[in-house]
Amino acid sequence: DLILGRTRCSQIYSLLSKIAPTVLSKWYVGTHWRENFDFTIDVLGEETAAQAAWNHYYARIRELRSTLIKQQQSQKISVVDVHASVM
């Protein structure tokens, strides 16, 4: 077992670490999913599995890009990303 948590949980680190080994990080929400993935891989020591996952990810991107280019040459595509703001 392993607990991965955010640094803002540092107040309860001692309690969490009694349950299982605990690693805290500055987890990022949203656009930083790659950094979160890489951090998790570093903690787990699964670099080989991570490289296989990245290879598969980039292969799928190339496949999707090729398909979209063939099918949507005359289309204009817009992407909107909406976030709630916290004040």
PDB file of N, CA and C in Angstrom:
ATOM      1  N   ASP A   1       0.834  -1.181   0.000  1.00  0.00           N
ATOM      2  CA  ASP A   1       0.000   0.000   0.000  1.00  0.00           C
ATOM      3  C   ASP A   1       0.879   1.244   0.000  1.00  0.00           C
ATOM      4  N   LEU A   2       0.368   2.309  -0.593  1.00  0.00           N
ATOM      5  CA  LEU A   2       1.074   3.580  -0.665  1.00  0.00           C
ATOM      6  C   LEU A   2       0.045   4.694  -0.727  1.00  0.00           C
ATOM      7  N   ILE A   3       0.291   5.757   0.017  1.00  0.00           N
ATOM      8  CA  ILE A   3      -0.589   6.923  -0.031  1.00  0.00           C
ATOM      9  C   ILE A   3       0.158   8.034  -0.761  1.00  0.00           C
ATOM     10  N   LEU A   4      -0.434   8.535  -1.836  1.00  0.00           N
ATOM     11  CA  LEU A   4       0.078   9.700  -2.542  1.00  0.00           C
ATOM     12  C   LEU A   4      -0.855  10.854  -2.218  1.00  0.00           C
ATOM     13  N   GLY A   5      -0.304  11.940  -1.737  1.00  0.00           N
ATOM     14  CA  GLY A   5      -1.147  13.059  -1.357  1.00  0.00           C
ATOM     15  C   GLY A   5      -0.543  14.390  -1.745  1.00  0.00           C
ATOM     16  N   ARG A   6      -1.283  15.429  -1.483  1.00  0.00           N
ATOM     17  CA  ARG A   6      -0.836  16.789  -1.779  1.00  0.00           C
ATOM     18  C   ARG A   6      -0.121  17.368  -0.567  1.00  0.00           C
ATOM     19  N   THR A   7       0.808  18.285  -0.826  1.00  0.00           N
ATOM     20  CA  THR A   7       1.567  18.890   0.268  1.00  0.00           C
ATOM     21  C   THR A   7       0.672  19.629   1.248  1.00  0.00           C
ATOM     22  N   ARG A   8      -0.498  20.047   0.798  1.00  0.00           N
ATOM     23  CA  ARG A   8      -1.397  20.732   1.729  1.00  0.00           C
ATOM     24  C   ARG A   8      -1.938  19.790   2.804  1.00  0.00           C
ATOM     25  N   CYS A   9      -1.675  18.501   2.661  1.00  0.00           N
ATOM     26  CA  CYS A   9      -2.064  17.518   3.681  1.00  0.00           C
ATOM     27  C   CYS A   9      -0.935  17.273   4.682  1.00  0.00           C
ATOM     28  N   SER A  10       0.075  18.116   4.665  1.00  0.00           N
ATOM     29  CA  SER A  10       1.245  17.886   5.511  1.00  0.00           C
ATOM     30  C   SER A  10       0.909  17.865   7.005  1.00  0.00           C
ATOM     31  N   GLN A  11      -0.169  18.554   7.399  1.00  0.00           N
ATOM     32  CA  GLN A  11      -0.560  18.553   8.814  1.00  0.00           C
ATOM     33  C   GLN A  11      -0.928  17.158   9.298  1.00  0.00           C
ATOM     34  N   ILE A  12      -1.424  16.323   8.408  1.00  0.00           N
ATOM     35  CA  ILE A  12      -1.845  14.973   8.815  1.00  0.00           C
ATOM     36  C   ILE A  12      -0.890  13.893   8.302  1.00  0.00           C
ATOM     37  N   TYR A  13       0.289  14.316   7.847  1.00  0.00           N
ATOM     38  CA  TYR A  13       1.265  13.358   7.326  1.00  0.00           C
ATOM     39  C   TYR A  13       1.572  12.252   8.323  1.00  0.00           C
ATOM     40  N   SER A  14       1.793  12.615   9.578  1.00  0.00           N
ATOM     41  CA  SER A  14       2.146  11.597  10.574  1.00  0.00           C
ATOM     42  C   SER A  14       1.042  10.562  10.740  1.00  0.00           C
ATOM     43  N   LEU A  15      -0.205  10.994  10.647  1.00  0.00           N
ATOM     44  CA  LEU A  15      -1.326  10.047  10.731  1.00  0.00           C
ATOM     45  C   LEU A  15      -1.378   9.155   9.493  1.00  0.00           C
ATOM     46  N   LEU A  16      -1.223   9.781   8.321  1.00  0.00           N
ATOM     47  CA  LEU A  16      -1.265   9.004   7.078  1.00  0.00           C
ATOM     48  C   LEU A  16      -0.142   7.977   7.030  1.00  0.00           C
ATOM     49  N   SER A  17       1.038   8.388   7.453  1.00  0.00           N
ATOM     50  CA  SER A  17       2.185   7.478   7.379  1.00  0.00           C
ATOM     51  C   SER A  17       2.070   6.302   8.351  1.00  0.00           C
ATOM     52  N   LYS A  18       1.173   6.392   9.314  1.00  0.00           N
ATOM     53  CA  LYS A  18       0.909   5.243  10.191  1.00  0.00           C
ATOM     54  C   LYS A  18       0.052   4.202   9.473  1.00  0.00           C
ATOM     55  N   ILE A  19      -0.687   4.656   8.475  1.00  0.00           N
ATOM     56  CA  ILE A  19      -1.540   3.744   7.703  1.00  0.00           C
ATOM     57  C   ILE A  19      -0.710   3.011   6.654  1.00  0.00           C
ATOM     58  N   ALA A  20       0.122   3.765   5.938  1.00  0.00           N
ATOM     59  CA  ALA A  20       0.941   3.206   4.860  1.00  0.00           C
ATOM     60  C   ALA A  20       2.034   4.212   4.525  1.00  0.00           C
ATOM     61  N   PRO A  21       3.100   3.775   3.837  1.00  0.00           N
ATOM     62  CA  PRO A  21       4.100   4.752   3.389  1.00  0.00           C
ATOM     63  C   PRO A  21       3.394   5.877   2.629  1.00  0.00           C
ATOM     64  N   THR A  22       3.809   7.104   2.907  1.00  0.00           N
ATOM     65  CA  THR A  22       3.115   8.278   2.381  1.00  0.00           C
ATOM     66  C   THR A  22       4.099   9.215   1.690  1.00  0.00           C
ATOM     67  N   VAL A  23       3.728   9.664   0.500  1.00  0.00           N
ATOM     68  CA  VAL A  23       4.534  10.628  -0.245  1.00  0.00           C
ATOM     69  C   VAL A  23       3.624  11.788  -0.610  1.00  0.00           C
ATOM     70  N   LEU A  24       4.063  12.996  -0.263  1.00  0.00           N
ATOM     71  CA  LEU A  24       3.279  14.186  -0.572  1.00  0.00           C
ATOM     72  C   LEU A  24       3.971  14.971  -1.683  1.00  0.00           C
ATOM     73  N   SER A  25       3.163  15.585  -2.529  1.00  0.00           N
ATOM     74  CA  SER A  25       3.688  16.354  -3.649  1.00  0.00           C
ATOM     75  C   SER A  25       2.782  17.538  -3.927  1.00  0.00           C
ATOM     76  N   LYS A  26       3.273  18.483  -4.699  1.00  0.00           N
ATOM     77  CA  LYS A  26       2.447  19.592  -5.171  1.00  0.00           C
ATOM     78  C   LYS A  26       1.636  19.086  -6.369  1.00  0.00           C
ATOM     79  N   TRP A  27       0.579  18.346  -6.091  1.00  0.00           N
ATOM     80  CA  TRP A  27      -0.265  17.847  -7.169  1.00  0.00           C
ATOM     81  C   TRP A  27      -0.890  19.018  -7.895  1.00  0.00           C
ATOM     82  N   TYR A  28      -0.849  18.951  -9.183  1.00  0.00           N
ATOM     83  CA  TYR A  28      -1.422  20.006 -10.011  1.00  0.00           C
ATOM     84  C   TYR A  28      -2.741  19.525 -10.588  1.00  0.00           C
ATOM     85  N   VAL A  29      -3.676  20.420 -10.676  1.00  0.00           N
ATOM     86  CA  VAL A  29      -4.995  20.088 -11.211  1.00  0.00           C
ATOM     87  C   VAL A  29      -5.070  20.594 -12.644  1.00  0.00           C
ATOM     88  N   GLY A  30      -5.670  19.794 -13.513  1.00  0.00           N
ATOM     89  CA  GLY A  30      -5.914  20.251 -14.878  1.00  0.00           C
ATOM     90  C   GLY A  30      -4.776  19.991 -15.832  1.00  0.00           C
ATOM     91  N   THR A  31      -4.127  21.050 -16.271  1.00  0.00           N
ATOM     92  CA  THR A  31      -3.190  20.963 -17.383  1.00  0.00           C
ATOM     93  C   THR A  31      -1.855  20.308 -17.049  1.00  0.00           C
ATOM     94  N   HIS A  32      -1.587  20.032 -15.797  1.00  0.00           N
ATOM     95  CA  HIS A  32      -0.289  19.475 -15.415  1.00  0.00           C
ATOM     96  C   HIS A  32      -0.343  17.970 -15.163  1.00  0.00           C
ATOM     97  N   TRP A  33      -1.215  17.276 -15.853  1.00  0.00           N
ATOM     98  CA  TRP A  33      -1.368  15.850 -15.617  1.00  0.00           C
ATOM     99  C   TRP A  33      -0.082  15.081 -15.927  1.00  0.00           C
ATOM    100  N   ARG A  34       0.717  15.567 -16.868  1.00  0.00           N
ATOM    101  CA  ARG A  34       1.973  14.876 -17.198  1.00  0.00           C
ATOM    102  C   ARG A  34       2.939  14.907 -16.017  1.00  0.00           C
ATOM    103  N   GLU A  35       3.044  16.053 -15.367  1.00  0.00           N
ATOM    104  CA  GLU A  35       3.910  16.154 -14.201  1.00  0.00           C
ATOM    105  C   GLU A  35       3.431  15.229 -13.079  1.00  0.00           C
ATOM    106  N   ASN A  36       2.136  15.135 -12.886  1.00  0.00           N
ATOM    107  CA  ASN A  36       1.575  14.222 -11.880  1.00  0.00           C
ATOM    108  C   ASN A  36       1.902  12.772 -12.234  1.00  0.00           C
ATOM    109  N   PHE A  37       1.754  12.430 -13.506  1.00  0.00           N
ATOM    110  CA  PHE A  37       2.061  11.072 -13.970  1.00  0.00           C
ATOM    111  C   PHE A  37       3.534  10.763 -13.726  1.00  0.00           C
ATOM    112  N   ASP A  38       4.413  11.676 -14.136  1.00  0.00           N
ATOM    113  CA  ASP A  38       5.846  11.450 -13.976  1.00  0.00           C
ATOM    114  C   ASP A  38       6.237  11.343 -12.502  1.00  0.00           C
ATOM    115  N   PHE A  39       5.626  12.157 -11.644  1.00  0.00           N
ATOM    116  CA  PHE A  39       5.898  12.075 -10.216  1.00  0.00           C
ATOM    117  C   PHE A  39       5.521  10.694  -9.676  1.00  0.00           C
ATOM    118  N   THR A  40       4.336  10.233 -10.052  1.00  0.00           N
ATOM    119  CA  THR A  40       3.862   8.916  -9.598  1.00  0.00           C
ATOM    120  C   THR A  40       4.803   7.816 -10.061  1.00  0.00           C
ATOM    121  N   ILE A  41       5.244   7.889 -11.301  1.00  0.00           N
ATOM    122  CA  ILE A  41       6.179   6.891 -11.836  1.00  0.00           C
ATOM    123  C   ILE A  41       7.483   6.905 -11.045  1.00  0.00           C
ATOM    124  N   ASP A  42       7.996   8.101 -10.740  1.00  0.00           N
ATOM    125  CA  ASP A  42       9.232   8.196  -9.955  1.00  0.00           C
ATOM    126  C   ASP A  42       9.067   7.533  -8.593  1.00  0.00           C
ATOM    127  N   VAL A  43       7.938   7.802  -7.933  1.00  0.00           N
ATOM    128  CA  VAL A  43       7.690   7.229  -6.605  1.00  0.00           C
ATOM    129  C   VAL A  43       7.604   5.708  -6.687  1.00  0.00           C
ATOM    130  N   LEU A  44       6.937   5.207  -7.710  1.00  0.00           N
ATOM    131  CA  LEU A  44       6.739   3.765  -7.842  1.00  0.00           C
ATOM    132  C   LEU A  44       7.944   3.052  -8.457  1.00  0.00           C
ATOM    133  N   GLY A  45       8.832   3.812  -9.097  1.00  0.00           N
ATOM    134  CA  GLY A  45       9.988   3.185  -9.748  1.00  0.00           C
ATOM    135  C   GLY A  45       9.611   2.365 -10.962  1.00  0.00           C
ATOM    136  N   GLU A  46       8.604   2.800 -11.683  1.00  0.00           N
ATOM    137  CA  GLU A  46       8.094   2.050 -12.834  1.00  0.00           C
ATOM    138  C   GLU A  46       8.437   2.736 -14.157  1.00  0.00           C
ATOM    139  N   GLU A  47       9.712   3.097 -14.331  1.00  0.00           N
ATOM    140  CA  GLU A  47      10.118   3.829 -15.522  1.00  0.00           C
ATOM    141  C   GLU A  47       9.866   3.053 -16.814  1.00  0.00           C
ATOM    142  N   THR A  48      10.078   1.741 -16.792  1.00  0.00           N
ATOM    143  CA  THR A  48       9.858   0.929 -17.998  1.00  0.00           C
ATOM    144  C   THR A  48       8.387   0.935 -18.393  1.00  0.00           C
ATOM    145  N   ALA A  49       7.510   0.738 -17.435  1.00  0.00           N
ATOM    146  CA  ALA A  49       6.070   0.767 -17.718  1.00  0.00           C
ATOM    147  C   ALA A  49       5.644   2.157 -18.175  1.00  0.00           C
ATOM    148  N   ALA A  50       6.226   3.185 -17.579  1.00  0.00           N
ATOM    149  CA  ALA A  50       5.889   4.560 -17.969  1.00  0.00           C
ATOM    150  C   ALA A  50       6.301   4.823 -19.404  1.00  0.00           C
ATOM    151  N   GLN A  51       7.488   4.374 -19.785  1.00  0.00           N
ATOM    152  CA  GLN A  51       7.946   4.593 -21.155  1.00  0.00           C
ATOM    153  C   GLN A  51       7.023   3.892 -22.150  1.00  0.00           C
ATOM    154  N   ALA A  52       6.573   2.697 -21.812  1.00  0.00           N
ATOM    155  CA  ALA A  52       5.631   1.978 -22.670  1.00  0.00           C
ATOM    156  C   ALA A  52       4.320   2.750 -22.779  1.00  0.00           C
ATOM    157  N   ALA A  53       3.852   3.310 -21.670  1.00  0.00           N
ATOM    158  CA  ALA A  53       2.613   4.096 -21.689  1.00  0.00           C
ATOM    159  C   ALA A  53       2.782   5.351 -22.540  1.00  0.00           C
ATOM    160  N   TRP A  54       3.920   6.056 -22.385  1.00  0.00           N
ATOM    161  CA  TRP A  54       4.164   7.254 -23.207  1.00  0.00           C
ATOM    162  C   TRP A  54       4.261   6.891 -24.687  1.00  0.00           C
ATOM    163  N   ASN A  55       4.933   5.785 -25.015  1.00  0.00           N
ATOM    164  CA  ASN A  55       5.039   5.361 -26.416  1.00  0.00           C
ATOM    165  C   ASN A  55       3.652   5.105 -27.001  1.00  0.00           C
ATOM    166  N   HIS A  56       2.804   4.425 -26.244  1.00  0.00           N
ATOM    167  CA  HIS A  56       1.435   4.149 -26.693  1.00  0.00           C
ATOM    168  C   HIS A  56       0.649   5.445 -26.857  1.00  0.00           C
ATOM    169  N   TYR A  57       0.799   6.353 -25.917  1.00  0.00           N
ATOM    170  CA  TYR A  57       0.112   7.650 -25.955  1.00  0.00           C
ATOM    171  C   TYR A  57       0.482   8.418 -27.226  1.00  0.00           C
ATOM    172  N   TYR A  58       1.780   8.532 -27.504  1.00  0.00           N
ATOM    173  CA  TYR A  58       2.206   9.286 -28.680  1.00  0.00           C
ATOM    174  C   TYR A  58       1.842   8.580 -29.988  1.00  0.00           C
ATOM    175  N   ALA A  59       1.824   7.263 -29.980  1.00  0.00           N
ATOM    176  CA  ALA A  59       1.385   6.522 -31.174  1.00  0.00           C
ATOM    177  C   ALA A  59      -0.090   6.809 -31.459  1.00  0.00           C
ATOM    178  N   ARG A  60      -0.896   6.841 -30.422  1.00  0.00           N
ATOM    179  CA  ARG A  60      -2.319   7.151 -30.589  1.00  0.00           C
ATOM    180  C   ARG A  60      -2.521   8.576 -31.096  1.00  0.00           C
ATOM    181  N   ILE A  61      -1.711   9.522 -30.628  1.00  0.00           N
ATOM    182  CA  ILE A  61      -1.801  10.899 -31.111  1.00  0.00           C
ATOM    183  C   ILE A  61      -1.475  10.956 -32.599  1.00  0.00           C
ATOM    184  N   ARG A  62      -0.411  10.267 -33.010  1.00  0.00           N
ATOM    185  CA  ARG A  62      -0.050  10.252 -34.441  1.00  0.00           C
ATOM    186  C   ARG A  62      -1.178   9.647 -35.271  1.00  0.00           C
ATOM    187  N   GLU A  63      -1.777   8.571 -34.777  1.00  0.00           N
ATOM    188  CA  GLU A  63      -2.878   7.910 -35.483  1.00  0.00           C
ATOM    189  C   GLU A  63      -4.086   8.845 -35.591  1.00  0.00           C
ATOM    190  N   LEU A  64      -4.431   9.490 -34.507  1.00  0.00           N
ATOM    191  CA  LEU A  64      -5.563  10.415 -34.503  1.00  0.00           C
ATOM    192  C   LEU A  64      -5.306  11.593 -35.431  1.00  0.00           C
ATOM    193  N   ARG A  65      -4.116  12.146 -35.363  1.00  0.00           N
ATOM    194  CA  ARG A  65      -3.762  13.282 -36.221  1.00  0.00           C
ATOM    195  C   ARG A  65      -3.886  12.896 -37.696  1.00  0.00           C
ATOM    196  N   SER A  66      -3.388  11.741 -38.047  1.00  0.00           N
ATOM    197  CA  SER A  66      -3.459  11.269 -39.434  1.00  0.00           C
ATOM    198  C   SER A  66      -4.907  11.094 -39.885  1.00  0.00           C
ATOM    199  N   THR A  67      -5.719  10.497 -39.025  1.00  0.00           N
ATOM    200  CA  THR A  67      -7.134  10.287 -39.343  1.00  0.00           C
ATOM    201  C   THR A  67      -7.867  11.610 -39.506  1.00  0.00           C
ATOM    202  N   LEU A  68      -7.630  12.532 -38.598  1.00  0.00           N
ATOM    203  CA  LEU A  68      -8.303  13.830 -38.683  1.00  0.00           C
ATOM    204  C   LEU A  68      -7.888  14.614 -39.918  1.00  0.00           C
ATOM    205  N   ILE A  69      -6.629  14.551 -40.261  1.00  0.00           N
ATOM    206  CA  ILE A  69      -6.163  15.254 -41.460  1.00  0.00           C
ATOM    207  C   ILE A  69      -6.869  14.714 -42.700  1.00  0.00           C
ATOM    208  N   LYS A  70      -7.014  13.415 -42.778  1.00  0.00           N
ATOM    209  CA  LYS A  70      -7.669  12.796 -43.934  1.00  0.00           C
ATOM    210  C   LYS A  70      -9.167  13.117 -43.969  1.00  0.00           C
ATOM    211  N   GLN A  71      -9.824  13.064 -42.834  1.00  0.00           N
ATOM    212  CA  GLN A  71     -11.275  13.208 -42.788  1.00  0.00           C
ATOM    213  C   GLN A  71     -11.750  14.653 -42.699  1.00  0.00           C
ATOM    214  N   GLN A  72     -10.954  15.521 -42.136  1.00  0.00           N
ATOM    215  CA  GLN A  72     -11.436  16.864 -41.824  1.00  0.00           C
ATOM    216  C   GLN A  72     -10.635  17.970 -42.509  1.00  0.00           C
ATOM    217  N   GLN A  73     -10.113  17.709 -43.690  1.00  0.00           N
ATOM    218  CA  GLN A  73      -9.258  18.694 -44.348  1.00  0.00           C
ATOM    219  C   GLN A  73      -9.941  20.042 -44.548  1.00  0.00           C
ATOM    220  N   SER A  74     -11.221  20.041 -44.851  1.00  0.00           N
ATOM    221  CA  SER A  74     -11.901  21.306 -45.144  1.00  0.00           C
ATOM    222  C   SER A  74     -12.665  21.868 -43.943  1.00  0.00           C
ATOM    223  N   GLN A  75     -12.578  21.215 -42.812  1.00  0.00           N
ATOM    224  CA  GLN A  75     -13.316  21.646 -41.630  1.00  0.00           C
ATOM    225  C   GLN A  75     -12.483  22.602 -40.786  1.00  0.00           C
ATOM    226  N   LYS A  76     -13.149  23.553 -40.166  1.00  0.00           N
ATOM    227  CA  LYS A  76     -12.506  24.410 -39.174  1.00  0.00           C
ATOM    228  C   LYS A  76     -13.005  23.941 -37.812  1.00  0.00           C
ATOM    229  N   ILE A  77     -12.085  23.669 -36.918  1.00  0.00           N
ATOM    230  CA  ILE A  77     -12.438  23.139 -35.601  1.00  0.00           C
ATOM    231  C   ILE A  77     -11.980  24.129 -34.533  1.00  0.00           C
ATOM    232  N   SER A  78     -12.863  24.444 -33.610  1.00  0.00           N
ATOM    233  CA  SER A  78     -12.529  25.321 -32.486  1.00  0.00           C
ATOM    234  C   SER A  78     -12.645  24.525 -31.194  1.00  0.00           C
ATOM    235  N   VAL A  79     -11.777  24.838 -30.260  1.00  0.00           N
ATOM    236  CA  VAL A  79     -11.801  24.182 -28.960  1.00  0.00           C
ATOM    237  C   VAL A  79     -11.927  25.263 -27.897  1.00  0.00           C
ATOM    238  N   VAL A  80     -12.875  25.073 -26.988  1.00  0.00           N
ATOM    239  CA  VAL A  80     -13.074  26.017 -25.900  1.00  0.00           C
ATOM    240  C   VAL A  80     -12.887  25.255 -24.591  1.00  0.00           C
ATOM    241  N   ASP A  81     -12.082  25.811 -23.712  1.00  0.00           N
ATOM    242  CA  ASP A  81     -11.834  25.208 -22.411  1.00  0.00           C
ATOM    243  C   ASP A  81     -12.324  26.187 -21.354  1.00  0.00           C
ATOM    244  N   VAL A  82     -13.334  25.800 -20.600  1.00  0.00           N
ATOM    245  CA  VAL A  82     -13.954  26.686 -19.628  1.00  0.00           C
ATOM    246  C   VAL A  82     -13.613  26.198 -18.224  1.00  0.00           C
ATOM    247  N   HIS A  83     -13.164  27.116 -17.375  1.00  0.00           N
ATOM    248  CA  HIS A  83     -12.846  26.790 -15.987  1.00  0.00           C
ATOM    249  C   HIS A  83     -13.622  27.708 -15.068  1.00  0.00           C
ATOM    250  N   ALA A  84     -14.080  27.167 -13.977  1.00  0.00           N
ATOM    251  CA  ALA A  84     -14.698  28.016 -12.951  1.00  0.00           C
ATOM    252  C   ALA A  84     -13.581  28.717 -12.205  1.00  0.00           C
ATOM    253  N   SER A  85     -13.764  29.983 -11.940  1.00  0.00           N
ATOM    254  CA  SER A  85     -12.714  30.689 -11.209  1.00  0.00           C
ATOM    255  C   SER A  85     -13.085  30.744  -9.731  1.00  0.00           C
ATOM    256  N   VAL A  86     -12.082  30.585  -8.903  1.00  0.00           N
ATOM    257  CA  VAL A  86     -12.268  30.625  -7.469  1.00  0.00           C
ATOM    258  C   VAL A  86     -11.659  31.917  -6.962  1.00  0.00           C
ATOM    259  N   MET A  87     -12.427  32.664  -6.224  1.00  0.00           N
ATOM    260  CA  MET A  87     -11.923  33.955  -5.745  1.00  0.00           C
ATOM    261  C   MET A  87     -11.667  33.918  -4.280  1.00  0.00           C
TER     262      MET A  87
END
